[in-house]
């Protein structure tokens, strides 16, 4: 669906896609320029130390970048994409060290959440539920909330891990600047409105994809109302597409969750129009939690029922938590138990 969205976008971009600051596409390949000049232009794009930049023409690098970029950083279609505040150093070596630390931290976090998830009764690769009916209501919903938050943190860390690995590839292989890899997420628990959560706290990798597949068409039909609903409908279909391709049935409850997020944002817009104030503060935090954590359990339970909870995130043979931490905890527990008995 990402490729489809890219194709649609390129088809309707009359002037093509331009870098920020460019006024037109210009000539992709200047045959009148000497070979050494063409090589210098290509090398300047990604850095003189990159051997690939001396071999391939600039048009190839431009095509690769505009084709693979998701948020559109540095391109005209990404100029309105919110970029989180930079938290890593801009100096190359310091950036690499900070990124490696993030990769290790997120890997361990994913490992821990995946290990705990596999301990939930009834959660397998063929199905399961975050709502354990054998538990009293209070404990049942406390556990389901914890599972849902854990699942969200796992996705959050997984996206960050993949992005950080990509940034190291870009820096080492293509000699890119750390500035080309701004943070992928904002603060997960910093949002004080549903809009802030989806526009700033959560990643924006598919923002333009959802605009292309639903938002722009919705805007054409119903203005701002249609744009918001169209984006979240496209998001719901996008998230269900992978499961449908895997042979699972489409679940309307997932689409309902994403459309509820649109309803929340539209309510926030109405509140601002009526009061002149934005949703925020403690009330905004609770409001956001209701939509993301409360209604979000509908979505997570649907995914668990279709085997997502039992899917392997970290192979047991590579799991530090399973191979080292859990055995150590067992030894300590047995030792303490022997002392008390």
PDB file of C-alpha atoms in Angstrom, residues 91-330:
ATOM      1  CA  UNK A  91      28.489  15.322  15.890  1.00  0.00           C
ATOM      2  CA  UNK A  92      28.934  12.125  13.852  1.00  0.00           C
ATOM      3  CA  UNK A  93      30.735   9.884  16.358  1.00  0.00           C
ATOM      4  CA  UNK A  94      28.609  11.023  19.297  1.00  0.00           C
ATOM      5  CA  UNK A  95      25.466  10.454  17.199  1.00  0.00           C
ATOM      6  CA  UNK A  96      26.600   6.911  16.379  1.00  0.00           C
ATOM      7  CA  UNK A  97      27.283   6.117  20.047  1.00  0.00           C
ATOM      8  CA  UNK A  98      23.884   7.473  21.120  1.00  0.00           C
ATOM      9  CA  UNK A  99      22.167   5.506  18.359  1.00  0.00           C
ATOM     10  CA  UNK A 100      23.880   2.248  19.331  1.00  0.00           C
ATOM     11  CA  UNK A 101      22.753   2.777  22.941  1.00  0.00           C
ATOM     12  CA  UNK A 102      19.181   3.339  21.735  1.00  0.00           C
ATOM     13  CA  UNK A 103      19.314   0.156  19.658  1.00  0.00           C
ATOM     14  CA  UNK A 104      20.477  -1.926  22.632  1.00  0.00           C
ATOM     15  CA  UNK A 105      17.867  -0.373  24.936  1.00  0.00           C
ATOM     16  CA  UNK A 106      14.991  -0.884  22.508  1.00  0.00           C
ATOM     17  CA  UNK A 107      16.104  -4.422  21.701  1.00  0.00           C
ATOM     18  CA  UNK A 108      16.041  -5.342  25.396  1.00  0.00           C
ATOM     19  CA  UNK A 109      12.696  -3.579  25.878  1.00  0.00           C
ATOM     20  CA  UNK A 110      11.129  -5.504  22.986  1.00  0.00           C
ATOM     21  CA  UNK A 111      12.632  -8.718  24.339  1.00  0.00           C
ATOM     22  CA  UNK A 112      11.193  -8.085  27.812  1.00  0.00           C
ATOM     23  CA  UNK A 113       7.680  -7.220  26.604  1.00  0.00           C
ATOM     24  CA  UNK A 114       7.641 -10.136  24.162  1.00  0.00           C
ATOM     25  CA  UNK A 115       8.713 -12.544  26.913  1.00  0.00           C
ATOM     26  CA  UNK A 116       6.053 -11.301  29.335  1.00  0.00           C
ATOM     27  CA  UNK A 117       3.369 -11.430  26.627  1.00  0.00           C
ATOM     28  CA  UNK A 118       4.114 -15.085  25.942  1.00  0.00           C
ATOM     29  CA  UNK A 119       3.383 -15.826  29.618  1.00  0.00           C
ATOM     30  CA  UNK A 120      -0.248 -14.678  29.334  1.00  0.00           C
ATOM     31  CA  UNK A 121      -2.568 -17.710  29.457  1.00  0.00           C
ATOM     32  CA  UNK A 122      -4.216 -18.512  26.149  1.00  0.00           C
ATOM     33  CA  UNK A 123      -2.103 -16.169  23.999  1.00  0.00           C
ATOM     34  CA  UNK A 124      -0.772 -18.182  21.059  1.00  0.00           C
ATOM     35  CA  UNK A 125       0.105 -17.682  17.405  1.00  0.00           C
ATOM     36  CA  UNK A 126      -3.390 -18.898  16.490  1.00  0.00           C
ATOM     37  CA  UNK A 127      -5.406 -16.674  18.814  1.00  0.00           C
ATOM     38  CA  UNK A 128      -6.011 -15.421  22.318  1.00  0.00           C
ATOM     39  CA  UNK A 129      -7.438 -12.428  24.131  1.00  0.00           C
ATOM     40  CA  UNK A 130      -6.210  -9.630  26.359  1.00  0.00           C
ATOM     41  CA  UNK A 131      -9.393 -10.045  28.414  1.00  0.00           C
ATOM     42  CA  UNK A 132      -9.089 -13.084  30.699  1.00  0.00           C
ATOM     43  CA  UNK A 133     -12.662 -14.055  31.558  1.00  0.00           C
ATOM     44  CA  UNK A 134     -11.590 -16.090  34.606  1.00  0.00           C
ATOM     45  CA  UNK A 135     -10.469 -12.924  36.403  1.00  0.00           C
ATOM     46  CA  UNK A 136     -12.786 -10.568  38.319  1.00  0.00           C
ATOM     47  CA  UNK A 137     -13.670  -7.414  36.314  1.00  0.00           C
ATOM     48  CA  UNK A 138     -11.206  -5.090  38.087  1.00  0.00           C
ATOM     49  CA  UNK A 139      -8.226  -7.421  37.673  1.00  0.00           C
ATOM     50  CA  UNK A 140      -9.323  -8.344  34.138  1.00  0.00           C
ATOM     51  CA  UNK A 141      -9.346  -4.772  32.872  1.00  0.00           C
ATOM     52  CA  UNK A 142      -6.213  -3.843  34.788  1.00  0.00           C
ATOM     53  CA  UNK A 143      -4.396  -6.688  33.035  1.00  0.00           C
ATOM     54  CA  UNK A 144      -5.881  -5.860  29.623  1.00  0.00           C
ATOM     55  CA  UNK A 145      -4.790  -2.236  30.039  1.00  0.00           C
ATOM     56  CA  UNK A 146      -1.262  -3.316  30.966  1.00  0.00           C
ATOM     57  CA  UNK A 147      -1.107  -5.667  27.960  1.00  0.00           C
ATOM     58  CA  UNK A 148      -2.385  -2.951  25.628  1.00  0.00           C
ATOM     59  CA  UNK A 149       0.157  -0.401  26.881  1.00  0.00           C
ATOM     60  CA  UNK A 150       2.902  -3.017  26.632  1.00  0.00           C
ATOM     61  CA  UNK A 151       1.884  -3.814  23.063  1.00  0.00           C
ATOM     62  CA  UNK A 152       1.975  -0.109  22.199  1.00  0.00           C
ATOM     63  CA  UNK A 153       5.412   0.315  23.767  1.00  0.00           C
ATOM     64  CA  UNK A 154       6.615  -2.741  21.828  1.00  0.00           C
ATOM     65  CA  UNK A 155       5.493  -1.160  18.535  1.00  0.00           C
ATOM     66  CA  UNK A 156       6.983   2.178  19.612  1.00  0.00           C
ATOM     67  CA  UNK A 157      10.339   0.556  20.405  1.00  0.00           C
ATOM     68  CA  UNK A 158      10.243  -1.643  17.299  1.00  0.00           C
ATOM     69  CA  UNK A 159       9.774   1.317  14.963  1.00  0.00           C
ATOM     70  CA  UNK A 160      12.549   3.230  16.750  1.00  0.00           C
ATOM     71  CA  UNK A 161      14.865   0.204  16.551  1.00  0.00           C
ATOM     72  CA  UNK A 162      14.316  -0.210  12.807  1.00  0.00           C
ATOM     73  CA  UNK A 163      14.768   3.516  12.228  1.00  0.00           C
ATOM     74  CA  UNK A 164      17.995   3.634  14.239  1.00  0.00           C
ATOM     75  CA  UNK A 165      19.450   0.712  12.297  1.00  0.00           C
ATOM     76  CA  UNK A 166      18.499   2.516   9.086  1.00  0.00           C
ATOM     77  CA  UNK A 167      20.220   5.681  10.302  1.00  0.00           C
ATOM     78  CA  UNK A 168      23.465   3.789  10.917  1.00  0.00           C
ATOM     79  CA  UNK A 169      23.268   2.309   7.415  1.00  0.00           C
ATOM     80  CA  UNK A 170      22.707   5.782   5.979  1.00  0.00           C
ATOM     81  CA  UNK A 171      25.624   7.266   7.889  1.00  0.00           C
ATOM     82  CA  UNK A 172      28.121   4.438   7.310  1.00  0.00           C
ATOM     83  CA  UNK A 173      27.181   3.339   3.791  1.00  0.00           C
ATOM     84  CA  UNK A 174      26.037   6.627   2.248  1.00  0.00           C
ATOM     85  CA  UNK A 175      27.966   9.049   4.452  1.00  0.00           C
ATOM     86  CA  UNK A 176      24.794  10.945   5.337  1.00  0.00           C
ATOM     87  CA  UNK A 177      24.737  13.640   7.969  1.00  0.00           C
ATOM     88  CA  UNK A 178      23.090  12.916  11.355  1.00  0.00           C
ATOM     89  CA  UNK A 179      20.819  15.879  10.528  1.00  0.00           C
ATOM     90  CA  UNK A 180      19.210  13.689   7.848  1.00  0.00           C
ATOM     91  CA  UNK A 181      17.929  11.397  10.616  1.00  0.00           C
ATOM     92  CA  UNK A 182      15.846  13.469  13.060  1.00  0.00           C
ATOM     93  CA  UNK A 183      14.002  11.641  15.870  1.00  0.00           C
ATOM     94  CA  UNK A 184      11.259   9.290  14.708  1.00  0.00           C
ATOM     95  CA  UNK A 185       9.056   9.741  17.800  1.00  0.00           C
ATOM     96  CA  UNK A 186       8.083  12.393  20.271  1.00  0.00           C
ATOM     97  CA  UNK A 187       7.484  11.573  23.938  1.00  0.00           C
ATOM     98  CA  UNK A 188       5.063   8.655  24.167  1.00  0.00           C
ATOM     99  CA  UNK A 189       3.382   9.944  27.332  1.00  0.00           C
ATOM    100  CA  UNK A 190       3.802  13.664  26.604  1.00  0.00           C
ATOM    101  CA  UNK A 191       0.627  14.085  24.525  1.00  0.00           C
ATOM    102  CA  UNK A 192      -2.178  16.170  26.003  1.00  0.00           C
ATOM    103  CA  UNK A 193      -4.656  15.672  23.162  1.00  0.00           C
ATOM    104  CA  UNK A 194      -5.534  12.966  20.667  1.00  0.00           C
ATOM    105  CA  UNK A 195      -4.222  15.216  17.896  1.00  0.00           C
ATOM    106  CA  UNK A 196      -0.889  15.684  19.681  1.00  0.00           C
ATOM    107  CA  UNK A 197      -0.539  11.955  20.205  1.00  0.00           C
ATOM    108  CA  UNK A 198      -1.000  11.001  16.560  1.00  0.00           C
ATOM    109  CA  UNK A 199       0.743  14.065  15.108  1.00  0.00           C
ATOM    110  CA  UNK A 200       3.736  14.369  17.438  1.00  0.00           C
ATOM    111  CA  UNK A 201       4.131  11.533  19.936  1.00  0.00           C
ATOM    112  CA  UNK A 202       3.579   8.688  17.456  1.00  0.00           C
ATOM    113  CA  UNK A 203       5.772   8.223  14.397  1.00  0.00           C
ATOM    114  CA  UNK A 204       4.843  10.000  11.158  1.00  0.00           C
ATOM    115  CA  UNK A 205       6.206   7.382   8.749  1.00  0.00           C
ATOM    116  CA  UNK A 206       2.851   6.792   7.070  1.00  0.00           C
ATOM    117  CA  UNK A 207       1.423  10.293   7.436  1.00  0.00           C
ATOM    118  CA  UNK A 208       1.663  11.151   3.757  1.00  0.00           C
ATOM    119  CA  UNK A 209       0.611   7.626   2.778  1.00  0.00           C
ATOM    120  CA  UNK A 210      -2.670   8.055   4.656  1.00  0.00           C
ATOM    121  CA  UNK A 211      -3.145  11.544   3.241  1.00  0.00           C
ATOM    122  CA  UNK A 212      -2.670  10.168  -0.273  1.00  0.00           C
ATOM    123  CA  UNK A 213      -4.913   7.128   0.180  1.00  0.00           C
ATOM    124  CA  UNK A 214      -7.732   8.844   2.048  1.00  0.00           C
ATOM    125  CA  UNK A 215      -7.056  12.311   3.410  1.00  0.00           C
ATOM    126  CA  UNK A 216      -6.850  14.304   0.186  1.00  0.00           C
ATOM    127  CA  UNK A 217      -9.915  12.591  -1.269  1.00  0.00           C
ATOM    128  CA  UNK A 218     -11.822  13.164   1.978  1.00  0.00           C
ATOM    129  CA  UNK A 219     -10.815  16.818   1.900  1.00  0.00           C
ATOM    130  CA  UNK A 220     -12.147  17.084  -1.657  1.00  0.00           C
ATOM    131  CA  UNK A 221     -15.466  15.593  -0.525  1.00  0.00           C
ATOM    132  CA  UNK A 222     -16.044  17.251   2.853  1.00  0.00           C
ATOM    133  CA  UNK A 223     -13.209  19.641   3.618  1.00  0.00           C
ATOM    134  CA  UNK A 224     -11.336  19.317   6.913  1.00  0.00           C
ATOM    135  CA  UNK A 225     -13.890  16.869   8.334  1.00  0.00           C
ATOM    136  CA  UNK A 226     -13.405  14.539   5.379  1.00  0.00           C
ATOM    137  CA  UNK A 227      -9.620  14.837   5.546  1.00  0.00           C
ATOM    138  CA  UNK A 228      -9.454  13.678   9.166  1.00  0.00           C
ATOM    139  CA  UNK A 229     -11.920  10.826   8.628  1.00  0.00           C
ATOM    140  CA  UNK A 230     -10.252   9.836   5.352  1.00  0.00           C
ATOM    141  CA  UNK A 231      -6.791   9.674   6.918  1.00  0.00           C
ATOM    142  CA  UNK A 232      -7.883   7.447   9.783  1.00  0.00           C
ATOM    143  CA  UNK A 233     -10.010   5.224   7.563  1.00  0.00           C
ATOM    144  CA  UNK A 234      -6.953   4.733   5.334  1.00  0.00           C
ATOM    145  CA  UNK A 235      -4.881   4.019   8.443  1.00  0.00           C
ATOM    146  CA  UNK A 236      -7.326   1.371   9.634  1.00  0.00           C
ATOM    147  CA  UNK A 237      -7.396  -0.332   6.233  1.00  0.00           C
ATOM    148  CA  UNK A 238      -3.604  -0.138   6.037  1.00  0.00           C
ATOM    149  CA  UNK A 239      -3.189  -1.864   9.407  1.00  0.00           C
ATOM    150  CA  UNK A 240      -5.701  -4.554   8.468  1.00  0.00           C
ATOM    151  CA  UNK A 241      -4.183  -5.156   5.036  1.00  0.00           C
ATOM    152  CA  UNK A 242      -1.259  -7.179   6.404  1.00  0.00           C
ATOM    153  CA  UNK A 243      -3.543  -9.531   8.319  1.00  0.00           C
ATOM    154  CA  UNK A 244      -5.897  -9.956   5.363  1.00  0.00           C
ATOM    155  CA  UNK A 245      -2.940 -10.853   3.131  1.00  0.00           C
ATOM    156  CA  UNK A 246      -1.889 -13.392   5.785  1.00  0.00           C
ATOM    157  CA  UNK A 247      -5.269 -15.102   5.436  1.00  0.00           C
ATOM    158  CA  UNK A 248      -7.111 -13.501   8.363  1.00  0.00           C
ATOM    159  CA  UNK A 249     -10.545 -11.948   8.028  1.00  0.00           C
ATOM    160  CA  UNK A 250     -10.903  -8.177   8.117  1.00  0.00           C
ATOM    161  CA  UNK A 251     -12.244  -7.041  11.498  1.00  0.00           C
ATOM    162  CA  UNK A 252     -14.491  -3.938  11.407  1.00  0.00           C
ATOM    163  CA  UNK A 253     -13.717  -3.271  15.084  1.00  0.00           C
ATOM    164  CA  UNK A 254     -10.185  -2.217  14.112  1.00  0.00           C
ATOM    165  CA  UNK A 255     -11.604   0.263  11.611  1.00  0.00           C
ATOM    166  CA  UNK A 256     -13.955   1.485  14.347  1.00  0.00           C
ATOM    167  CA  UNK A 257     -10.981   2.173  16.639  1.00  0.00           C
ATOM    168  CA  UNK A 258      -9.201   4.277  14.019  1.00  0.00           C
ATOM    169  CA  UNK A 259     -12.366   6.183  13.142  1.00  0.00           C
ATOM    170  CA  UNK A 260     -12.888   6.876  16.853  1.00  0.00           C
ATOM    171  CA  UNK A 261      -9.503   8.608  16.852  1.00  0.00           C
ATOM    172  CA  UNK A 262     -10.816  10.873  14.097  1.00  0.00           C
ATOM    173  CA  UNK A 263     -13.921  11.566  16.188  1.00  0.00           C
ATOM    174  CA  UNK A 264     -11.693  12.527  19.122  1.00  0.00           C
ATOM    175  CA  UNK A 265      -9.690  14.961  17.000  1.00  0.00           C
ATOM    176  CA  UNK A 266     -12.844  16.502  15.533  1.00  0.00           C
ATOM    177  CA  UNK A 267     -14.230  16.971  19.047  1.00  0.00           C
ATOM    178  CA  UNK A 268     -10.998  18.749  20.007  1.00  0.00           C
ATOM    179  CA  UNK A 269     -11.351  21.057  17.007  1.00  0.00           C
ATOM    180  CA  UNK A 270     -14.957  21.812  17.989  1.00  0.00           C
ATOM    181  CA  UNK A 271     -13.877  22.500  21.590  1.00  0.00           C
ATOM    182  CA  UNK A 272     -11.268  24.978  20.390  1.00  0.00           C
ATOM    183  CA  UNK A 273     -13.794  26.702  18.130  1.00  0.00           C
ATOM    184  CA  UNK A 274     -16.296  27.059  20.977  1.00  0.00           C
ATOM    185  CA  UNK A 275     -13.912  28.056  23.771  1.00  0.00           C
ATOM    186  CA  UNK A 276     -10.896  29.471  21.968  1.00  0.00           C
ATOM    187  CA  UNK A 277      -8.685  27.081  23.944  1.00  0.00           C
ATOM    188  CA  UNK A 278      -6.871  23.919  22.965  1.00  0.00           C
ATOM    189  CA  UNK A 279      -7.457  20.642  24.795  1.00  0.00           C
ATOM    190  CA  UNK A 280      -4.560  20.196  27.199  1.00  0.00           C
ATOM    191  CA  UNK A 281      -3.380  19.840  30.785  1.00  0.00           C
ATOM    192  CA  UNK A 282      -4.519  17.013  33.086  1.00  0.00           C
ATOM    193  CA  UNK A 283      -7.920  16.867  31.384  1.00  0.00           C
ATOM    194  CA  UNK A 284      -6.202  16.522  28.015  1.00  0.00           C
ATOM    195  CA  UNK A 285      -4.060  13.674  29.311  1.00  0.00           C
ATOM    196  CA  UNK A 286      -7.125  11.786  30.588  1.00  0.00           C
ATOM    197  CA  UNK A 287      -9.032  12.546  27.378  1.00  0.00           C
ATOM    198  CA  UNK A 288      -6.161  11.180  25.288  1.00  0.00           C
ATOM    199  CA  UNK A 289      -5.851   8.103  27.497  1.00  0.00           C
ATOM    200  CA  UNK A 290      -9.548   7.304  27.009  1.00  0.00           C
ATOM    201  CA  UNK A 291      -9.192   7.301  23.224  1.00  0.00           C
ATOM    202  CA  UNK A 292      -5.756   5.707  22.919  1.00  0.00           C
ATOM    203  CA  UNK A 293      -5.609   3.381  25.934  1.00  0.00           C
ATOM    204  CA  UNK A 294      -9.321   2.785  26.501  1.00  0.00           C
ATOM    205  CA  UNK A 295     -10.678   2.427  22.971  1.00  0.00           C
ATOM    206  CA  UNK A 296      -7.323   1.070  21.833  1.00  0.00           C
ATOM    207  CA  UNK A 297      -7.977  -2.202  23.650  1.00  0.00           C
ATOM    208  CA  UNK A 298     -10.640  -2.975  21.035  1.00  0.00           C
ATOM    209  CA  UNK A 299      -7.912  -2.961  18.412  1.00  0.00           C
ATOM    210  CA  UNK A 300      -5.307  -4.858  20.437  1.00  0.00           C
ATOM    211  CA  UNK A 301      -7.765  -7.588  21.416  1.00  0.00           C
ATOM    212  CA  UNK A 302      -8.730  -8.027  17.770  1.00  0.00           C
ATOM    213  CA  UNK A 303      -5.096  -8.447  16.792  1.00  0.00           C
ATOM    214  CA  UNK A 304      -4.451 -10.891  19.634  1.00  0.00           C
ATOM    215  CA  UNK A 305      -7.514 -12.906  18.607  1.00  0.00           C
ATOM    216  CA  UNK A 306      -5.901 -13.335  15.201  1.00  0.00           C
ATOM    217  CA  UNK A 307      -2.505 -14.408  16.525  1.00  0.00           C
ATOM    218  CA  UNK A 308      -0.492 -11.184  16.756  1.00  0.00           C
ATOM    219  CA  UNK A 309       0.159 -11.642  20.475  1.00  0.00           C
ATOM    220  CA  UNK A 310       1.669 -15.077  19.922  1.00  0.00           C
ATOM    221  CA  UNK A 311       3.835 -14.041  16.972  1.00  0.00           C
ATOM    222  CA  UNK A 312       7.592 -14.232  17.509  1.00  0.00           C
ATOM    223  CA  UNK A 313       9.239 -10.834  17.973  1.00  0.00           C
ATOM    224  CA  UNK A 314      12.527 -12.166  19.343  1.00  0.00           C
ATOM    225  CA  UNK A 315      13.501 -15.800  18.607  1.00  0.00           C
ATOM    226  CA  UNK A 316      13.920 -17.668  21.928  1.00  0.00           C
ATOM    227  CA  UNK A 317      17.451 -18.679  20.936  1.00  0.00           C
ATOM    228  CA  UNK A 318      18.394 -14.972  20.690  1.00  0.00           C
ATOM    229  CA  UNK A 319      16.425 -13.724  23.685  1.00  0.00           C
ATOM    230  CA  UNK A 320      18.650 -12.283  26.405  1.00  0.00           C
ATOM    231  CA  UNK A 321      15.672 -12.166  28.772  1.00  0.00           C
ATOM    232  CA  UNK A 322      14.835 -15.854  28.274  1.00  0.00           C
ATOM    233  CA  UNK A 323      18.422 -17.094  28.228  1.00  0.00           C
ATOM    234  CA  UNK A 324      19.914 -14.984  31.025  1.00  0.00           C
ATOM    235  CA  UNK A 325      17.465 -12.909  33.059  1.00  0.00           C
ATOM    236  CA  UNK A 326      14.703 -15.465  33.686  1.00  0.00           C
ATOM    237  CA  UNK A 327      17.103 -18.259  34.766  1.00  0.00           C
ATOM    238  CA  UNK A 328      18.823 -15.787  37.108  1.00  0.00           C
ATOM    239  CA  UNK A 329      15.487 -14.763  38.617  1.00  0.00           C
ATOM    240  CA  UNK A 330      14.564 -18.425  39.137  1.00  0.00           C
TER     241      UNK A 330
END
